[in-house]
Short mmCIF file of C-alpha atoms in Angstrom, two decimals:
data_model
loop_
_atom_site.label_atom_id
_atom_site.label_comp_id
_atom_site.label_asym_id
_atom_site.label_seq_id
_atom_site.Cartn_x
_atom_site.Cartn_y
_atom_site.Cartn_z
CA MET A 29 -4.23 28.71 -15.15
CA THR A 30 -4.79 26.63 -18.33
CA GLU A 31 -7.57 24.36 -19.42
CA HIS A 32 -5.43 21.46 -18.12
CA THR A 33 -5.07 22.89 -14.65
CA LEU A 34 -7.25 22.39 -11.66
CA THR A 35 -7.26 24.49 -8.53
CA VAL A 36 -7.82 22.18 -5.60
CA ALA A 37 -8.07 23.96 -2.25
CA GLY A 38 -5.92 26.68 -3.70
CA VAL A 39 -3.33 24.23 -5.16
CA ALA A 40 -2.68 24.14 -8.90
CA VAL A 41 -2.70 20.54 -10.26
CA ASP A 42 -2.02 19.66 -13.89
CA THR A 43 -4.58 17.09 -15.19
CA ARG A 44 -2.41 15.77 -17.99
CA HIS A 45 0.05 12.87 -18.07
CA TRP A 46 3.71 13.26 -17.53
CA ILE A 47 5.67 11.49 -20.25
CA GLY A 48 9.26 11.85 -21.17
CA GLY A 49 9.68 15.16 -19.14
CA ARG A 50 6.58 16.88 -20.57
CA ARG A 51 2.90 17.19 -20.08
CA VAL A 52 0.71 15.21 -22.55
CA ALA A 53 -3.03 15.50 -22.88
CA SER A 54 -5.42 12.92 -23.96
CA THR A 55 -8.45 13.48 -26.20
CA GLU A 56 -10.70 11.69 -23.60
CA THR A 57 -11.03 12.38 -19.85
CA PHE A 58 -12.54 10.82 -16.75
CA THR A 59 -14.18 12.63 -13.87
CA ASP A 60 -12.46 12.82 -10.52
CA VAL A 61 -14.92 13.16 -7.59
CA SER A 62 -14.22 14.12 -4.04
CA PRO A 63 -15.54 11.57 -1.45
CA ILE A 64 -16.05 14.41 1.11
CA ASP A 65 -19.19 15.69 -0.58
CA GLY A 66 -19.44 13.83 -3.86
CA GLY A 67 -18.65 16.92 -5.78
CA THR A 68 -16.66 16.91 -8.99
CA ILE A 69 -13.07 17.94 -8.73
CA GLY A 70 -12.38 18.05 -12.39
CA GLU A 71 -11.65 16.07 -15.65
CA ILE A 72 -8.44 14.13 -15.87
CA SER A 73 -6.65 12.99 -19.02
CA ARG A 74 -7.68 9.36 -19.66
CA GLY A 75 -4.84 7.50 -21.14
CA THR A 76 -5.18 4.31 -23.32
CA ALA A 77 -2.74 2.23 -25.32
CA PRO A 78 -0.98 5.12 -27.08
CA GLU A 79 -0.16 6.79 -23.95
CA ALA A 80 0.98 3.58 -22.40
CA ALA A 81 3.23 2.93 -25.33
CA ALA A 82 4.68 6.51 -25.26
CA ALA A 83 5.40 6.20 -21.52
CA VAL A 84 7.14 2.87 -21.80
CA ALA A 85 9.17 4.25 -24.79
CA ALA A 86 10.23 7.18 -22.72
CA ALA A 87 11.23 5.04 -19.83
CA LYS A 88 13.13 2.75 -22.19
CA ALA A 89 14.99 5.68 -23.81
CA ALA A 90 15.90 7.09 -20.41
CA PHE A 91 17.03 3.82 -18.89
CA PRO A 92 20.70 3.51 -20.04
CA ALA A 93 21.76 6.93 -18.82
CA TRP A 94 19.85 6.53 -15.53
CA ALA A 95 21.21 3.03 -14.87
CA ALA A 96 24.71 4.32 -15.49
CA THR A 97 24.24 7.18 -13.11
CA SER A 98 26.39 6.66 -9.94
CA ARG A 99 24.84 5.51 -6.79
CA ALA A 100 25.82 8.79 -5.07
CA GLU A 101 24.08 10.90 -7.76
CA ARG A 102 20.91 8.78 -7.70
CA ALA A 103 20.82 9.17 -3.96
CA ARG A 104 21.33 12.86 -4.15
CA ILE A 105 18.36 13.36 -6.48
CA LEU A 106 16.12 11.15 -4.29
CA HIS A 107 16.99 13.36 -1.30
CA ALA A 108 16.24 16.39 -3.45
CA ILE A 109 12.80 14.87 -4.21
CA ALA A 110 12.33 14.35 -0.42
CA ASP A 111 13.23 18.00 0.09
CA GLY A 112 10.57 19.00 -2.49
CA VAL A 113 7.96 16.84 -0.77
CA GLU A 114 8.75 18.38 2.58
CA LYS A 115 8.37 21.88 1.28
CA ARG A 116 4.91 21.02 -0.12
CA ILE A 117 3.54 18.88 2.79
CA GLU A 118 0.57 21.25 3.30
CA GLU A 119 -0.30 21.38 -0.40
CA LEU A 120 0.01 17.59 -0.83
CA SER A 121 -1.96 16.94 2.28
CA ILE A 122 -5.02 19.13 1.36
CA VAL A 123 -4.98 17.86 -2.27
CA GLU A 124 -4.92 14.22 -1.20
CA THR A 125 -7.57 14.70 1.54
CA THR A 126 -9.81 16.41 -1.19
CA ASP A 127 -9.08 13.56 -3.53
CA ASN A 128 -9.46 10.44 -1.35
CA GLY A 129 -11.11 11.57 1.85
CA ALA A 130 -8.49 10.54 4.43
CA LEU A 131 -8.00 12.63 7.48
CA LEU A 132 -6.16 15.91 6.79
CA ARG A 133 -4.34 15.85 10.21
CA SER A 134 -3.03 12.31 9.37
CA HIS A 135 -1.69 13.53 6.02
CA ARG A 136 0.00 16.41 7.65
CA ARG A 137 1.61 14.63 10.59
CA GLY A 138 2.30 11.16 9.29
CA VAL A 139 1.46 10.35 5.67
CA MET A 140 3.32 13.05 3.83
CA PRO A 141 6.35 13.00 6.12
CA ARG A 142 6.44 9.30 5.41
CA VAL A 143 6.44 10.09 1.62
CA ALA A 144 9.60 12.07 2.07
CA HIS A 145 11.10 9.38 4.34
CA ASN A 146 10.47 6.78 1.59
CA PHE A 147 12.90 8.62 -0.67
CA ARG A 148 15.43 9.31 1.98
CA PHE A 149 15.44 5.78 3.19
CA PHE A 150 15.92 4.05 -0.11
CA ALA A 151 18.57 6.69 -1.09
CA ASP A 152 20.53 5.88 2.00
CA TRP A 153 19.96 2.13 1.73
CA LEU A 154 21.36 2.31 -1.80
CA LEU A 155 24.67 3.66 -0.55
CA GLN A 156 25.15 0.85 1.87
CA LEU A 157 23.78 -1.98 -0.31
CA GLU A 158 26.33 -4.68 -0.52
CA HIS A 159 26.96 -8.42 0.11
CA GLU A 160 30.26 -9.55 1.58
CA ASP A 161 32.41 -11.35 -0.97
CA PHE A 162 32.85 -14.99 -0.14
CA GLU A 163 35.12 -17.78 -1.38
CA THR A 164 34.46 -21.10 -3.16
CA ARG A 165 37.50 -23.32 -3.46
CA GLY A 166 39.69 -20.33 -3.72
CA HIS A 167 37.43 -18.50 -6.21
CA THR A 168 35.87 -15.18 -5.20
CA ASN A 169 32.15 -14.61 -5.42
CA HIS A 170 30.90 -10.97 -5.73
CA VAL A 171 27.19 -10.29 -5.59
CA SER A 172 25.87 -7.11 -7.33
CA TRP A 173 22.51 -5.49 -8.06
CA ASP A 174 22.16 -4.46 -11.75
CA PRO A 175 19.25 -2.06 -12.73
CA ALA A 176 16.52 -4.27 -14.48
CA GLY A 177 14.86 -1.80 -16.73
CA PRO A 178 11.57 0.11 -17.19
CA SER A 179 9.20 -0.73 -14.28
CA VAL A 180 5.37 -0.33 -14.25
CA LEU A 181 4.04 0.60 -10.85
CA ILE A 182 0.26 0.38 -10.33
CA THR A 183 -0.96 1.90 -7.06
CA PRO A 184 -4.14 2.04 -4.99
CA TRP A 185 -6.48 4.81 -3.82
CA ASN A 186 -6.45 4.25 -0.02
CA ALA A 187 -3.06 6.03 0.62
CA PRO A 188 -2.15 7.15 -2.95
CA LEU A 189 1.10 9.06 -2.57
CA MET A 190 2.56 7.15 0.29
CA LEU A 191 1.99 3.75 -1.35
CA ALA A 192 3.11 5.06 -4.74
CA THR A 193 6.46 6.35 -3.37
CA TRP A 194 6.95 3.09 -1.40
CA LYS A 195 7.42 1.68 -4.92
CA VAL A 196 8.74 4.64 -6.87
CA ALA A 197 11.60 5.40 -4.44
CA PRO A 198 13.33 1.84 -4.54
CA ALA A 199 12.69 1.42 -8.19
CA LEU A 200 14.51 4.81 -8.91
CA ALA A 201 17.16 4.08 -6.32
CA ALA A 202 17.83 0.73 -8.10
CA GLY A 203 18.53 2.56 -11.31
CA ASN A 204 15.24 1.57 -13.04
CA THR A 205 13.06 4.00 -14.93
CA VAL A 206 9.32 4.14 -13.90
CA VAL A 207 5.86 4.36 -15.44
CA LEU A 208 3.45 5.10 -12.47
CA LYS A 209 -0.26 4.49 -12.96
CA PRO A 210 -2.22 5.85 -9.97
CA ALA A 211 -5.67 4.73 -9.12
CA GLU A 212 -8.37 6.58 -11.12
CA TRP A 213 -10.24 7.40 -7.93
CA SER A 214 -7.25 9.35 -6.55
CA PRO A 215 -4.89 10.54 -9.24
CA LEU A 216 -4.00 14.03 -8.16
CA THR A 217 -0.99 13.82 -5.97
CA ALA A 218 0.82 11.51 -8.48
CA SER A 219 0.63 14.56 -10.86
CA LEU A 220 2.22 16.79 -8.19
CA LEU A 221 4.88 14.17 -7.57
CA ALA A 222 5.91 14.53 -11.30
CA ASP A 223 6.33 18.25 -10.79
CA ILE A 224 8.41 17.76 -7.56
CA ALA A 225 10.69 15.17 -9.27
CA ALA A 226 11.33 17.38 -12.20
CA GLU A 227 12.14 20.28 -9.97
CA ALA A 228 14.60 18.05 -8.10
CA GLY A 229 16.49 17.34 -11.31
CA LEU A 230 15.26 13.93 -12.15
CA PRO A 231 16.05 13.45 -15.81
CA ALA A 232 13.31 13.43 -18.35
CA GLY A 233 11.73 9.92 -18.88
CA VAL A 234 13.05 8.49 -15.57
CA LEU A 235 9.59 8.97 -13.99
CA ASN A 236 6.45 9.03 -16.14
CA VAL A 237 2.99 9.32 -14.80
CA VAL A 238 -0.05 8.15 -16.75
CA GLN A 239 -3.76 8.28 -15.69
CA GLY A 240 -6.69 6.21 -16.64
CA TYR A 241 -8.58 3.01 -16.17
CA GLY A 242 -6.95 -0.25 -15.52
CA SER A 243 -8.82 -2.04 -18.25
CA GLU A 244 -7.62 0.55 -20.81
CA ILE A 245 -4.15 1.81 -20.07
CA GLY A 246 -3.28 -0.74 -17.29
CA ASP A 247 -3.55 -3.76 -19.54
CA ALA A 248 -1.48 -1.98 -22.26
CA LEU A 249 1.23 -1.28 -19.61
CA THR A 250 1.39 -4.75 -17.98
CA SER A 251 1.49 -6.57 -21.33
CA HIS A 252 4.22 -4.36 -22.91
CA PRO A 253 7.33 -6.39 -23.86
CA ASP A 254 9.78 -3.66 -22.95
CA VAL A 255 8.58 -3.64 -19.35
CA ARG A 256 11.03 -5.42 -16.90
CA ARG A 257 9.33 -5.23 -13.61
CA ILE A 258 5.64 -4.79 -12.47
CA SER A 259 4.64 -3.95 -8.99
CA PHE A 260 1.01 -3.79 -8.00
CA THR A 261 -0.98 -3.02 -4.90
CA GLY A 262 -4.73 -3.76 -5.05
CA SER A 263 -7.35 -6.44 -5.49
CA VAL A 264 -6.94 -10.28 -6.08
CA PRO A 265 -9.00 -10.23 -9.33
CA THR A 266 -6.96 -7.37 -10.73
CA ALA A 267 -3.77 -9.05 -9.72
CA ARG A 268 -4.93 -12.22 -11.66
CA ARG A 269 -5.47 -10.08 -14.76
CA ILE A 270 -2.12 -8.42 -14.40
CA ALA A 271 -0.30 -11.81 -13.99
CA GLU A 272 -1.97 -13.07 -17.15
CA SER A 273 -0.77 -9.98 -18.97
CA ALA A 274 2.73 -10.33 -17.66
CA ALA A 275 3.02 -14.06 -18.29
CA ALA A 276 3.52 -13.71 -22.00
CA ASN A 277 6.80 -11.76 -21.38
CA LEU A 278 7.75 -13.57 -18.19
CA THR A 279 7.82 -10.15 -16.49
CA PRO A 280 8.68 -10.41 -12.73
CA LEU A 281 5.76 -9.35 -10.52
CA SER A 282 5.51 -8.02 -7.02
CA LEU A 283 1.86 -8.21 -5.79
CA GLU A 284 0.56 -6.71 -2.51
CA LEU A 285 -3.13 -7.79 -2.32
CA GLY A 286 -5.93 -7.95 0.07
CA GLY A 287 -6.24 -9.12 3.65
CA LYS A 288 -8.77 -10.46 6.17
CA SER A 289 -6.41 -10.16 9.11
CA PRO A 290 -7.18 -11.37 12.58
CA LEU A 291 -6.85 -9.65 16.03
CA LEU A 292 -6.40 -12.39 18.58
CA VAL A 293 -7.21 -11.38 22.17
CA PHE A 294 -6.40 -13.81 24.91
CA ALA A 295 -7.68 -13.57 28.46
CA ASP A 296 -4.33 -12.65 29.81
CA ALA A 297 -3.97 -9.62 27.59
CA ASP A 298 -4.18 -6.08 28.80
CA LEU A 299 -7.78 -5.43 27.75
CA ASP A 300 -7.45 -1.63 27.60
CA LEU A 301 -4.59 -2.15 25.12
CA ALA A 302 -6.52 -4.77 23.24
CA VAL A 303 -9.50 -2.42 22.89
CA ASP A 304 -7.31 0.40 21.72
CA LEU A 305 -5.84 -1.84 19.10
CA ALA A 306 -9.31 -2.97 17.98
CA VAL A 307 -10.80 0.56 17.63
CA GLU A 308 -7.67 1.55 15.64
CA GLN A 309 -8.93 -0.80 12.87
CA TYR A 310 -11.38 1.91 11.91
CA ASP A 311 -8.52 4.01 10.69
CA ASN A 312 -8.97 5.49 7.21
CA ALA A 313 -12.68 4.44 7.42
CA GLY A 314 -11.43 0.83 7.32
CA GLN A 315 -9.80 1.18 3.96
CA VAL A 316 -6.55 -0.38 5.08
CA CYS A 317 -5.33 -3.66 3.61
CA LEU A 318 -3.54 -4.55 6.88
CA ALA A 319 -6.55 -3.92 9.12
CA ALA A 320 -7.35 -6.68 11.67
CA THR A 321 -10.97 -6.91 10.66
CA ARG A 322 -11.64 -10.21 12.43
CA PHE A 323 -11.66 -10.12 16.24
CA LEU A 324 -10.98 -13.50 17.79
CA VAL A 325 -11.55 -13.06 21.59
CA GLU A 326 -11.18 -15.69 24.26
CA GLU A 327 -14.60 -16.53 25.64
CA SER A 328 -13.88 -15.64 29.27
CA VAL A 329 -13.23 -11.99 28.41
CA ALA A 330 -15.36 -11.63 25.28
CA GLU A 331 -18.25 -9.85 27.08
CA GLU A 332 -16.03 -7.37 28.79
CA PHE A 333 -13.98 -6.76 25.70
CA THR A 334 -17.11 -6.06 23.72
CA ARG A 335 -18.40 -3.61 26.37
CA ARG A 336 -15.22 -1.63 26.50
CA PHE A 337 -14.94 -1.69 22.65
CA VAL A 338 -18.42 -0.25 22.18
CA GLU A 339 -17.66 2.42 24.86
CA LYS A 340 -14.65 3.52 23.18
CA ALA A 341 -15.93 3.33 19.63
CA SER A 342 -18.75 5.51 20.60
CA THR A 343 -16.36 8.43 21.26
CA LEU A 344 -15.11 8.46 17.66
CA THR A 345 -16.19 11.39 15.62
CA GLN A 346 -17.17 10.74 11.92
CA GLY A 347 -17.41 13.60 9.45
CA ASP A 348 -15.45 16.07 7.25
CA PRO A 349 -11.81 14.79 7.20
CA ARG A 350 -10.56 18.22 6.93
CA HIS A 351 -11.67 18.98 10.50
CA GLU A 352 -9.03 18.48 13.27
CA THR A 353 -11.51 16.61 15.57
CA THR A 354 -12.65 14.15 12.97
CA ASP A 355 -11.59 10.45 13.54
CA ILE A 356 -13.32 8.75 10.66
CA GLY A 357 -13.84 10.23 7.22
CA PRO A 358 -15.85 9.10 4.18
CA ASN A 359 -15.32 6.08 2.06
CA ILE A 360 -13.63 6.72 -1.22
CA HIS A 361 -16.56 6.38 -3.72
CA PRO A 362 -20.32 5.73 -3.87
CA ARG A 363 -19.59 2.41 -5.49
CA GLN A 364 -17.31 1.47 -2.63
CA LEU A 365 -20.01 2.49 -0.15
CA GLU A 366 -22.60 0.32 -1.96
CA LYS A 367 -20.23 -2.61 -1.86
CA ILE A 368 -19.66 -2.25 1.90
CA ASP A 369 -23.33 -2.05 2.60
CA ALA A 370 -24.08 -5.03 0.40
CA PHE A 371 -21.68 -7.07 2.44
CA VAL A 372 -23.33 -5.99 5.81
CA GLN A 373 -26.86 -6.34 4.56
CA ARG A 374 -26.21 -9.88 3.36
CA ALA A 375 -24.49 -10.80 6.69
CA LEU A 376 -27.39 -9.40 8.70
CA ALA A 377 -29.84 -11.41 6.47
CA ALA A 378 -27.77 -14.52 7.20
CA GLY A 379 -28.13 -13.96 11.02
CA ALA A 380 -25.35 -11.74 12.01
CA ARG A 381 -26.13 -9.14 14.82
CA ALA A 382 -24.84 -5.54 14.50
CA VAL A 383 -23.49 -4.58 17.92
CA ILE A 384 -22.83 -1.02 16.52
CA GLY A 385 -23.49 0.41 13.11
CA GLY A 386 -24.73 -1.87 10.33
CA HIS A 387 -25.91 0.94 8.09
CA ARG A 388 -24.74 3.83 5.98
CA LYS A 389 -25.05 7.23 7.38
CA ASP A 390 -25.50 8.96 4.02
CA THR A 391 -24.13 8.80 0.49
CA GLN A 392 -20.48 9.18 1.50
CA TYR A 393 -20.15 7.80 5.05
CA TYR A 394 -20.62 4.31 6.54
CA ALA A 395 -21.27 3.98 10.27
CA PRO A 396 -18.54 2.13 12.07
CA THR A 397 -19.81 -1.43 12.46
CA LEU A 398 -19.12 -4.52 14.57
CA LEU A 399 -20.96 -7.77 13.69
CA THR A 400 -21.26 -10.78 15.98
CA ASP A 401 -23.00 -14.19 15.55
CA VAL A 402 -21.07 -14.81 12.32
CA ALA A 403 -20.13 -18.22 11.06
CA GLN A 404 -16.49 -19.01 10.17
CA ASP A 405 -17.43 -19.95 6.56
CA SER A 406 -19.68 -16.94 6.04
CA GLU A 407 -18.88 -14.31 3.40
CA ILE A 408 -18.40 -11.52 5.92
CA VAL A 409 -15.67 -13.53 7.70
CA GLN A 410 -14.02 -14.82 4.60
CA GLU A 411 -14.03 -11.92 2.15
CA GLU A 412 -12.37 -8.49 2.34
CA VAL A 413 -14.89 -5.68 2.80
CA PHE A 414 -12.43 -2.74 2.87
CA GLY A 415 -14.71 -0.46 4.90
CA PRO A 416 -15.39 0.25 8.64
CA VAL A 417 -16.80 -3.22 9.19
CA LEU A 418 -15.34 -5.65 11.83
CA THR A 419 -16.49 -9.06 13.08
CA LEU A 420 -16.22 -10.67 16.45
CA GLN A 421 -15.88 -14.40 17.14
CA THR A 422 -14.84 -16.24 20.27
CA PHE A 423 -12.51 -19.13 21.01
CA SER A 424 -11.84 -21.30 24.02
CA THR A 425 -8.36 -22.70 23.36
CA GLU A 426 -5.08 -21.54 21.90
CA ASP A 427 -5.32 -24.16 19.14
CA GLU A 428 -8.88 -22.99 18.23
CA ALA A 429 -7.66 -19.39 18.02
CA VAL A 430 -4.79 -20.34 15.62
CA ARG A 431 -7.16 -22.40 13.50
CA LEU A 432 -9.70 -19.68 13.18
CA ALA A 433 -6.95 -17.00 12.51
CA ASN A 434 -5.48 -19.06 9.58
CA ASP A 435 -8.89 -20.14 8.15
CA THR A 436 -9.21 -17.72 5.20
CA ARG A 437 -7.54 -17.64 1.79
CA PHE A 438 -5.60 -14.57 2.89
CA GLY A 439 -2.37 -14.05 4.88
CA LEU A 440 -1.34 -10.45 4.87
CA ALA A 441 -1.05 -9.73 8.59
CA ALA A 442 -2.12 -10.67 12.08
CA THR A 443 -2.24 -8.86 15.45
CA LEU A 444 -1.90 -10.54 18.83
CA ALA A 445 -2.83 -9.23 22.25
CA THR A 446 -1.47 -11.44 25.19
CA GLY A 447 0.41 -10.92 28.45
CA ASP A 448 2.40 -14.18 28.08
CA PRO A 449 5.54 -13.96 25.96
CA GLU A 450 5.76 -17.79 25.63
CA ARG A 451 2.22 -17.80 24.21
CA ALA A 452 3.13 -15.04 21.89
CA GLU A 453 6.07 -17.01 20.58
CA ARG A 454 3.97 -20.25 20.10
CA VAL A 455 1.13 -18.50 18.39
CA THR A 456 3.11 -16.20 16.10
CA ALA A 457 5.09 -19.19 14.87
CA GLN A 458 1.80 -20.76 13.62
CA LEU A 459 0.16 -17.77 12.09
CA VAL A 460 0.12 -17.51 8.32
CA ALA A 461 0.88 -13.84 7.73
CA GLY A 462 3.48 -11.64 6.14
CA THR A 463 3.54 -9.40 9.20
CA VAL A 464 2.58 -10.15 12.77
CA TRP A 465 2.25 -7.54 15.46
CA VAL A 466 2.29 -8.43 19.18
CA ASN A 467 0.61 -6.01 21.54
CA CYS A 468 0.97 -3.23 18.99
CA PHE A 469 -0.27 -2.37 15.52
CA PHE A 470 0.91 -0.72 12.23
CA VAL A 471 4.58 -0.42 13.37
CA ARG A 472 6.33 -0.37 10.08
CA ASP A 473 10.17 -0.12 9.41
CA LEU A 474 11.16 0.29 5.82
CA GLN A 475 14.07 -2.12 6.25
CA ALA A 476 11.66 -4.94 7.19
CA PRO A 477 10.23 -7.33 4.51
CA PHE A 478 6.65 -6.51 3.59
CA GLY A 479 4.22 -8.69 1.69
CA GLY A 480 1.50 -11.32 2.07
CA SER A 481 1.12 -15.00 2.00
CA ARG A 482 -1.52 -17.12 0.15
CA HIS A 483 -3.89 -14.71 -1.80
CA SER A 484 -2.45 -11.67 -0.01
CA GLY A 485 0.40 -11.43 -2.45
CA VAL A 486 3.50 -12.58 -4.11
CA GLY A 487 6.96 -11.49 -3.07
CA ARG A 488 8.42 -9.12 -0.38
CA GLU A 489 9.54 -5.53 -0.65
CA GLY A 490 11.40 -3.40 1.78
CA GLY A 491 15.06 -2.77 2.49
CA THR A 492 17.29 -5.12 0.50
CA TRP A 493 14.19 -7.08 -0.64
CA SER A 494 13.11 -4.16 -2.68
CA PHE A 495 16.44 -4.04 -4.49
CA ASP A 496 16.39 -7.82 -5.03
CA PHE A 497 13.06 -7.35 -6.87
CA TYR A 498 13.82 -4.09 -8.84
CA CYS A 499 17.31 -5.39 -9.88
CA ASP A 500 18.86 -8.33 -11.73
CA VAL A 501 20.95 -9.80 -8.88
CA LYS A 502 24.26 -11.07 -10.33
CA ASN A 503 27.00 -13.29 -8.87
CA THR A 504 30.42 -12.84 -10.48
CA VAL A 505 32.87 -15.64 -9.76
CA THR A 506 36.53 -14.87 -10.22
CA ALA A 507 39.27 -17.64 -10.50
CA PRO A 508 42.40 -17.22 -8.27
CA ASN A 509 45.61 -16.20 -10.06
CA GLY A 510 43.73 -15.34 -13.21
CA TRP A 511 45.84 -12.27 -13.99
CA LYS A 512 49.17 -13.77 -14.79
CA ASN A 513 49.18 -12.32 -18.33
CA HIS A 514 47.94 -8.94 -17.31
CA GLY A 515 50.24 -6.15 -18.49
#
């Protein structure tokens, strides 16, 4: 081991940046802390403007050759990266659980296999990407997707590697080169991804990984004139800052932001199913942007729904995420825990009632919470908490349910529980959301469009929508009989 290598649960992780196919250290570092026990994992290279400039320069230098690489070869390398991920699922899982506190069993069974699938899906989609030629007054129109150039990808801490590769895979498949900036609270698996990509044969400079604070290296990346695409997942305030940085260069943006999504439960719903969907919102300690944190329940079944919810929620086990029996782990950071508790205490002071929870369990864990007696215009209903905190309101008519569901500045997702297919069709047509689930939750297909409305984001990614963003889409129009003088 070297001074720049950590051993995390027996796995060696390099703490330096990955720029131009080699490891680069910074003179300054930041401390990475495990949310499991608050202990220090290690010191991570803290990049600033020079590292940002070096990473973009490396991506720019590597771009022509990678853009000219055949689709088949790009796809082959992405499949090789997926192979590398699958070989290291156990290592990636334990490192990410240590780093961000999400359940180890979820990483092993779902999250890390999805990381590999991200690469395989976009590799395969690339090979079938086409638009049928069409005619205009005898002229032939041919649509193509040209690689755009160096892309900056800024990713969050709640599902670090899965959400990073949701962006990295299509960007690379499109023929772009990448500078990945992971969240400073969970940087470790991005470093391992750099190793895996290099071992898979990805050319130097095609993927670069830089670590640090958004206010230091992030601003330097998003304002760089050589960057051709920026994709960001995170908070609305940070998105505004990124948009301001990108504006000077008119750099296209894809922004997947926060949510305050509703779960609408009608009296004709299967209540057991509705309760299962409701309790599922505590997944990842509530740190899921898509979570349906606002329960809107028809008055006639609200009491019974609440009783069943409390009964089922009481069976959840909160504790060490490395244990197989744990259902809810810690929140990511003491600062996040303080933010969650502040939301709850202000709500209680304003008259809300905690049916369950309403307090922190210790310095790392927040008790699963359900608040009632909350006003529609209250902070707890209107603002994203990003913790295991849910609210419950009632409605009496379908129109009222839709009005309450749409009455926030967000529009990321919505979930609907009903036994009436005609009602489902009526209601979903009126909901403002990028994704709507009916009698299910978190069913995601990579070929579907993903993104939010209103303050929940700008743009859509997934399937062809990802290539539309990461590429310059070109239409070539050819005249008929234009080759008379050809040899």
